[in-house]
């Protein structure tokens, strides 16, 4: 971190670099703007650095983006909050550039500065800035202005507030869809700062304008604002003004709008209260669950649990569950997949009886789905069901699905299920695991695909960690070591890999007695790849084992390997020997 | 304003890149796309060499500040027609090689489309066969340092820091904001220069347009892209190839959505390909695309995510008179354009220009024949691959006048007044109306050609038109109508001709 005592020379270079033709140097310099400012002192920063930055607005977007970000935290360097307004001009110009990300960052920084400014300063400096931007010739300025109203509004006097509201209303009716989109997406934020009586009149009329826009993209953003707006209003006002709109939207001609509704609907339930939810929102949601467009059903299916949590179990069973049944046999695999990823969460909501009676058949049919993603999504959320229906019932139905996935044609599916095994094992317990899954874990060690064998070895290590060395000694180690006799060298290599992973978990004794002899024996393998992997494994075992074992067993073996005819074997043996020496030196 | 009562009297306006007869034309210089910016202040052309050339209107741009309504009222009173000058050019695409498919991808610009401009920067989409790029062209006001005294004493860093403060030190009025100091030339690296002389001596003010590629939209098309079109929401655009139409967000280069996919499971089952596609000018959810079988399909993107089901299909059922192998090929639509009113669509197939009303699906409201004298020769045109020429079409702001190109460096302008459908034939030269004269000239000049092809054409001596006046190698494919006034820009080989018309009231 630079200090004020730092010599002036590097500062001069930084300033010089602000004007360099090399973008990387300019970028570096901007990133260290605070250092420059500290060196210059507050007054010169205000009078020289900031005006310079204001002029320097014709740069590459990366530089402008960095500048917009740095200026957001610059208040300490210009002399504190009372001077914060000097930062506004450079950010104002950045609010008008063409590149969206620069504008967004500049708006973000302005909001951050505005939040710290004194009320009177806001009125003197910030509000005029917002008004200037809103009156900008190009849409870029007007777009940026929409994100600033919520900072400017609260501290303004009444007359100015009225003016700001009317300017925002103009933004909602701007000629360019870009500005209307910005107005729609910022409406919620702005509304949160507005007095209740204006909310009902001014804001609601803006909201209505936006919901009837010609452009789908504007209406989409208006839907997004529904929930935020609904939460600000009194429940009865929300029912009167927002509810009809959202019910309309749920039957909009554009599937994109309905998609948005499907994503947002559950948030609105809280705002309107249980009565209106039951009367209006549940039917709307049911319609969305049965929509013609698969994309809408995907969105609706993905929210089924969140929606049910708000409803009473009775309503959920009566209205939502029949739809869920239909969705579980939907023609689109993506719908089923979305359902599978959330449906397990319904179990705690519905309670044990309903789950066993109604949900379990759906789980089972999804577990047998032809599309692997659907099955995986179910399996990854098993713990939620486990709590409700208990392990016995679950395991009966679960096992066939897991076995099927474990042998899936696509190796990525097999990989995914392997990665779930430790989780499953911890959820289902040792007993269940031993009976059913143990054999699978061994089988994967001999998979045709390397990634699967690799994952299988890691899986064994995680199981050993979960269930403890003793269990591993009984159930894993003997079977793994047996596989060292496999005729194919690639499988023997997998065993070596498993040993190197297991050793730290098993501890020195078991490693020395059981694992090490197998490794040493493999050093006589006829395949050089095995031999240099032996050297690598031995190297990793050095840290696990006692020094005496290293000297007595590992070192002689490595010495022998270091005289191997194969160059690679010699190389890795040499490496391992060096490692032995280092350990000895340090101990 | 009864514009349909007006006929247009066309006059030569300007030409860029004119070649003398017989002068050799390089393949890469041939123009492959012509497009006006939405206000008509700029014109862009793309060529076979992957370059995009921009022209800027030099007169009458002041109306920009006036509202659109005012403009409509004053439309006819604007007496001076637009004049253009060269602005800048940039290399948009280069030859690429697709290693996965062992396929060379040419740099030829297939289509250009202007995006909404902002902050005096222009944005333009350009595409070759596979990759779409978004270009930003902006003016930098450049201050060039003419001379510098590098022996000057080393100043403290604040002289460098702020031009403003530096300049006030010199008691000279500050230079307006926004000037970009170009330090590239003659700048000593390690010293901090100061200027002894007055800045007027030091700086040369000028404008230079710089173009930068802002975004690349790639790896989404397996076939050649034939169209791009920007949605009225100014946020998304579509790109169409032979079998698929994709939708992009202008801000996102690495992801797009497929909205139409005509590719059958078995390519043997392929019956038609997409030839052109365009968004509706006002309704963000509607798009139209044309097919090689002569259909225009109207699609509503609100209905579903995959728009394989068309909302409406426009199809000329009366045109099925004398069907033959060649007439089917000639029925392929090469270009479609929505009229500004959003209700009419203009289409061009090989032989005709047709105007459709979206409310009338069974036939076009009017059909203009472009070069009917070629109809008996379709088989020869097929042998020479001419039948696959894809002519553009364009229409005037009021939607009453239409233009399209044909052979012999000519284009035809038609008027939809319910009566005659012959249209005006204009030659792309400085003397557009000397058509009859040209025919004779060509007969003399083209003696060798006639001799070479004599045997072939003698057989058709009885036909009404003398084909020898049709120079198949001089085709006028690309043309565009100015968005506000009656000005047509058309490209022949590497030359860009512009014609303007004043309306005469009968």
GROMACS .gro file of C-alpha atoms in nm, chain A residues 143-386:
model
  244
  143UNK     CA    1  -3.151   0.500  -1.947
  144UNK     CA    2  -2.894   0.585  -1.680
  145UNK     CA    3  -3.118   0.844  -1.517
  146UNK     CA    4  -3.385   0.580  -1.441
  147UNK     CA    5  -3.150   0.409  -1.197
  148UNK     CA    6  -3.086   0.729  -0.997
  149UNK     CA    7  -3.433   0.852  -0.903
  150UNK     CA    8  -3.455   0.642  -0.591
  151UNK     CA    9  -3.146   0.815  -0.452
  152UNK     CA   10  -3.254   1.166  -0.548
  153UNK     CA   11  -3.617   1.143  -0.438
  154UNK     CA   12  -3.624   1.099  -0.059
  155UNK     CA   13  -3.433   1.414   0.035
  156UNK     CA   14  -3.603   1.644  -0.215
  157UNK     CA   15  -3.862   1.903  -0.108
  158UNK     CA   16  -4.222   1.839  -0.208
  159UNK     CA   17  -4.223   2.046  -0.523
  160UNK     CA   18  -3.911   1.878  -0.652
  161UNK     CA   19  -4.058   1.541  -0.563
  162UNK     CA   20  -4.359   1.610  -0.778
  163UNK     CA   21  -4.130   1.709  -1.061
  164UNK     CA   22  -3.922   1.393  -1.026
  165UNK     CA   23  -4.235   1.181  -1.034
  166UNK     CA   24  -4.353   1.345  -1.351
  167UNK     CA   25  -4.012   1.305  -1.514
  168UNK     CA   26  -4.017   0.937  -1.427
  169UNK     CA   27  -4.361   0.911  -1.583
  170UNK     CA   28  -4.213   1.055  -1.901
  171UNK     CA   29  -3.939   0.793  -1.892
  172UNK     CA   30  -4.209   0.526  -1.882
  173UNK     CA   31  -4.346   0.665  -2.207
  174UNK     CA   32  -4.018   0.737  -2.381
  175UNK     CA   33  -3.994   0.681  -2.756
  176UNK     CA   34  -3.715   0.427  -2.732
  177UNK     CA   35  -3.785   0.087  -2.583
  178UNK     CA   36  -3.444   0.094  -2.410
  179UNK     CA   37  -3.554   0.379  -2.184
  180UNK     CA   38  -3.892   0.222  -2.114
  181UNK     CA   39  -3.715  -0.101  -2.021
  182UNK     CA   40  -3.487   0.087  -1.782
  183UNK     CA   41  -3.789   0.264  -1.632
  184UNK     CA   42  -3.971  -0.068  -1.591
  185UNK     CA   43  -3.681  -0.244  -1.426
  186UNK     CA   44  -3.615   0.041  -1.182
  187UNK     CA   45  -3.979   0.109  -1.095
  188UNK     CA   46  -3.972  -0.114  -0.787
  189UNK     CA   47  -3.668   0.063  -0.642
  190UNK     CA   48  -3.815   0.406  -0.709
  191UNK     CA   49  -4.156   0.306  -0.571
  192UNK     CA   50  -3.997   0.195  -0.244
  193UNK     CA   51  -3.898   0.557  -0.173
  194UNK     CA   52  -4.235   0.708  -0.254
  195UNK     CA   53  -4.510   0.805  -0.011
  196UNK     CA   54  -4.804   0.572   0.015
  197UNK     CA   55  -5.064   0.812  -0.131
  198UNK     CA   56  -4.850   0.887  -0.437
  199UNK     CA   57  -4.779   0.520  -0.473
  200UNK     CA   58  -5.144   0.445  -0.532
  201UNK     CA   59  -5.189   0.719  -0.790
  202UNK     CA   60  -4.870   0.814  -0.972
  203UNK     CA   61  -4.675   0.492  -0.955
  204UNK     CA   62  -4.970   0.272  -1.030
  205UNK     CA   63  -5.051   0.468  -1.344
  206UNK     CA   64  -4.689   0.435  -1.460
  207UNK     CA   65  -4.708   0.067  -1.384
  208UNK     CA   66  -5.027   0.035  -1.587
  209UNK     CA   67  -4.865   0.213  -1.882
  210UNK     CA   68  -4.575  -0.027  -1.873
  211UNK     CA   69  -4.797  -0.334  -1.848
  212UNK     CA   70  -4.972  -0.229  -2.166
  213UNK     CA   71  -4.658  -0.153  -2.363
  214UNK     CA   72  -4.637  -0.272  -2.724
  215UNK     CA   73  -4.297  -0.420  -2.667
  216UNK     CA   74  -4.291  -0.761  -2.503
  217UNK     CA   75  -3.951  -0.683  -2.355
  218UNK     CA   76  -4.099  -0.391  -2.158
  219UNK     CA   77  -4.395  -0.590  -2.033
  220UNK     CA   78  -4.160  -0.867  -1.922
  221UNK     CA   79  -3.979  -0.626  -1.695
  222UNK     CA   80  -4.308  -0.487  -1.569
  223UNK     CA   81  -4.401  -0.838  -1.456
  224UNK     CA   82  -4.075  -0.858  -1.268
  225UNK     CA   83  -4.173  -0.541  -1.086
  226UNK     CA   84  -4.513  -0.679  -0.985
  227UNK     CA   85  -4.397  -0.857  -0.674
  228UNK     CA   86  -4.178  -0.570  -0.551
  229UNK     CA   87  -4.462  -0.327  -0.602
  230UNK     CA   88  -4.715  -0.559  -0.445
  231UNK     CA   89  -4.513  -0.579  -0.126
  232UNK     CA   90  -4.510  -0.199  -0.094
  233UNK     CA   91  -4.885  -0.163  -0.117
  234UNK     CA   92  -5.142  -0.237   0.149
  235UNK     CA   93  -5.289  -0.583   0.091
  236UNK     CA   94  -5.628  -0.447  -0.014
  237UNK     CA   95  -5.466  -0.207  -0.264
  238UNK     CA   96  -5.251  -0.485  -0.394
  239UNK     CA   97  -5.557  -0.699  -0.450
  240UNK     CA   98  -5.733  -0.412  -0.621
  241UNK     CA   99  -5.456  -0.302  -0.854
  242UNK     CA  100  -5.179  -0.559  -0.889
  243UNK     CA  101  -5.377  -0.879  -0.877
  244UNK     CA  102  -5.590  -0.817  -1.187
  245UNK     CA  103  -5.275  -0.726  -1.379
  246UNK     CA  104  -5.090  -1.041  -1.285
  247UNK     CA  105  -5.393  -1.257  -1.357
  248UNK     CA  106  -5.410  -1.092  -1.697
  249UNK     CA  107  -5.041  -1.148  -1.752
  250UNK     CA  108  -5.078  -1.515  -1.666
  251UNK     CA  109  -5.302  -1.538  -1.973
  252UNK     CA  110  -5.090  -1.311  -2.192
  253UNK     CA  111  -5.055  -1.405  -2.556
  254UNK     CA  112  -4.677  -1.403  -2.530
  255UNK     CA  113  -4.531  -1.712  -2.374
  256UNK     CA  114  -4.233  -1.507  -2.255
  257UNK     CA  115  -4.462  -1.298  -2.038
  258UNK     CA  116  -4.633  -1.606  -1.899
  259UNK     CA  117  -4.288  -1.754  -1.834
  260UNK     CA  118  -4.201  -1.448  -1.629
  261UNK     CA  119  -4.527  -1.476  -1.435
  262UNK     CA  120  -4.458  -1.840  -1.362
  263UNK     CA  121  -4.125  -1.741  -1.213
  264UNK     CA  122  -4.263  -1.457  -1.002
  265UNK     CA  123  -4.605  -1.573  -0.893
  266UNK     CA  124  -4.515  -1.728  -0.559
  267UNK     CA  125  -4.363  -1.398  -0.440
  268UNK     CA  126  -4.690  -1.224  -0.495
  269UNK     CA  127  -4.886  -1.465  -0.276
  270UNK     CA  128  -4.743  -1.312   0.039
  271UNK     CA  129  -4.835  -0.963  -0.072
  272UNK     CA  130  -5.200  -1.040  -0.144
  273UNK     CA  131  -5.265  -1.265   0.153
  274UNK     CA  132  -5.417  -1.614   0.174
  275UNK     CA  133  -5.770  -1.524   0.067
  276UNK     CA  134  -5.680  -1.377  -0.270
  277UNK     CA  135  -5.416  -1.640  -0.322
  278UNK     CA  136  -5.672  -1.914  -0.297
  279UNK     CA  137  -5.926  -1.737  -0.512
  280UNK     CA  138  -5.708  -1.600  -0.788
  281UNK     CA  139  -5.344  -1.698  -0.778
  282UNK     CA  140  -5.389  -2.072  -0.738
  283UNK     CA  141  -5.608  -2.096  -1.049
  284UNK     CA  142  -5.358  -1.879  -1.237
  285UNK     CA  143  -5.071  -2.099  -1.127
  286UNK     CA  144  -5.258  -2.415  -1.221
  287UNK     CA  145  -5.312  -2.269  -1.567
  288UNK     CA  146  -4.940  -2.204  -1.599
  289UNK     CA  147  -4.859  -2.557  -1.491
  290UNK     CA  148  -5.078  -2.674  -1.778
  291UNK     CA  149  -4.953  -2.416  -2.028
  292UNK     CA  150  -4.915  -2.510  -2.394
  293UNK     CA  151  -4.559  -2.389  -2.406
  294UNK     CA  152  -4.299  -2.618  -2.253
  295UNK     CA  153  -4.080  -2.326  -2.145
  296UNK     CA  154  -4.363  -2.192  -1.930
  297UNK     CA  155  -4.425  -2.532  -1.775
  298UNK     CA  156  -4.052  -2.559  -1.699
  299UNK     CA  157  -4.060  -2.229  -1.509
  300UNK     CA  158  -4.382  -2.319  -1.331
  301UNK     CA  159  -4.264  -2.669  -1.241
  302UNK     CA  160  -3.942  -2.526  -1.100
  303UNK     CA  161  -4.139  -2.318  -0.851
  304UNK     CA  162  -4.383  -2.584  -0.742
  305UNK     CA  163  -4.225  -2.636  -0.400
  306UNK     CA  164  -4.192  -2.267  -0.323
  307UNK     CA  165  -4.554  -2.218  -0.418
  308UNK     CA  166  -4.674  -2.510  -0.208
  309UNK     CA  167  -4.488  -2.382   0.096
  310UNK     CA  168  -4.707  -2.072   0.093
  311UNK     CA  169  -5.028  -2.267   0.055
  312UNK     CA  170  -5.195  -2.480   0.317
  313UNK     CA  171  -5.127  -2.854   0.271
  314UNK     CA  172  -5.494  -2.896   0.195
  315UNK     CA  173  -5.485  -2.654  -0.098
  316UNK     CA  174  -5.161  -2.796  -0.225
  317UNK     CA  175  -5.299  -3.149  -0.228
  318UNK     CA  176  -5.627  -3.046  -0.379
  319UNK     CA  177  -5.504  -2.816  -0.657
  320UNK     CA  178  -5.134  -2.847  -0.717
  321UNK     CA  179  -5.074  -3.217  -0.670
  322UNK     CA  180  -5.292  -3.327  -0.966
  323UNK     CA  181  -5.089  -3.097  -1.190
  324UNK     CA  182  -4.765  -3.234  -1.053
  325UNK     CA  183  -4.885  -3.580  -1.144
  326UNK     CA  184  -4.944  -3.466  -1.499
  327UNK     CA  185  -4.608  -3.295  -1.519
  328UNK     CA  186  -4.428  -3.610  -1.411
  329UNK     CA  187  -4.532  -3.763  -1.740
  330UNK     CA  188  -4.489  -3.445  -1.942
  331UNK     CA  189  -4.379  -3.485  -2.301
  332UNK     CA  190  -4.085  -3.252  -2.249
  333UNK     CA  191  -3.789  -3.400  -2.066
  334UNK     CA  192  -3.688  -3.054  -1.950
  335UNK     CA  193  -4.019  -3.009  -1.773
  336UNK     CA  194  -3.978  -3.342  -1.598
  337UNK     CA  195  -3.621  -3.251  -1.513
  338UNK     CA  196  -3.726  -2.918  -1.359
  339UNK     CA  197  -3.996  -3.094  -1.162
  340UNK     CA  198  -3.756  -3.362  -1.042
  341UNK     CA  199  -3.515  -3.103  -0.908
  342UNK     CA  200  -3.774  -2.950  -0.674
  343UNK     CA  201  -4.037  -3.213  -0.613
  344UNK     CA  202  -3.853  -3.367  -0.320
  345UNK     CA  203  -3.904  -3.042  -0.130
  346UNK     CA  204  -4.278  -3.101  -0.139
  347UNK     CA  205  -4.251  -3.397   0.098
  348UNK     CA  206  -4.210  -3.192   0.419
  349UNK     CA  207  -4.488  -2.958   0.304
  350UNK     CA  208  -4.741  -3.231   0.238
  351UNK     CA  209  -4.666  -3.447   0.540
  352UNK     CA  210  -4.601  -3.818   0.563
  353UNK     CA  211  -4.937  -3.959   0.460
  354UNK     CA  212  -4.983  -3.753   0.149
  355UNK     CA  213  -4.622  -3.807   0.056
  356UNK     CA  214  -4.649  -4.184   0.073
  357UNK     CA  215  -4.985  -4.197  -0.094
  358UNK     CA  216  -4.943  -3.936  -0.361
  359UNK     CA  217  -4.585  -3.822  -0.401
  360UNK     CA  218  -4.405  -4.151  -0.376
  361UNK     CA  219  -4.554  -4.292  -0.697
  362UNK     CA  220  -4.442  -3.974  -0.872
  363UNK     CA  221  -4.089  -4.006  -0.732
  364UNK     CA  222  -4.077  -4.361  -0.850
  365UNK     CA  223  -4.192  -4.282  -1.197
  366UNK     CA  224  -3.937  -3.999  -1.220
  367UNK     CA  225  -3.671  -4.234  -1.087
  368UNK     CA  226  -3.743  -4.460  -1.379
  369UNK     CA  227  -3.744  -4.177  -1.629
  370UNK     CA  228  -3.571  -4.251  -1.958
  371UNK     CA  229  -3.386  -3.921  -1.934
  372UNK     CA  230  -3.087  -3.946  -1.697
  373UNK     CA  231  -3.100  -3.583  -1.583
  374UNK     CA  232  -3.444  -3.642  -1.436
  375UNK     CA  233  -3.323  -3.939  -1.234
  376UNK     CA  234  -3.013  -3.755  -1.118
  377UNK     CA  235  -3.217  -3.459  -1.000
  378UNK     CA  236  -3.428  -3.687  -0.785
  379UNK     CA  237  -3.134  -3.868  -0.633
  380UNK     CA  238  -2.949  -3.549  -0.550
  381UNK     CA  239  -3.230  -3.434  -0.320
  382UNK     CA  240  -3.301  -3.760  -0.141
  383UNK     CA  241  -3.242  -3.641   0.213
  384UNK     CA  242  -3.561  -3.434   0.208
  385UNK     CA  243  -3.773  -3.740   0.139
  386UNK     CA  244  -3.577  -3.956   0.374
   0.00000   0.00000   0.00000
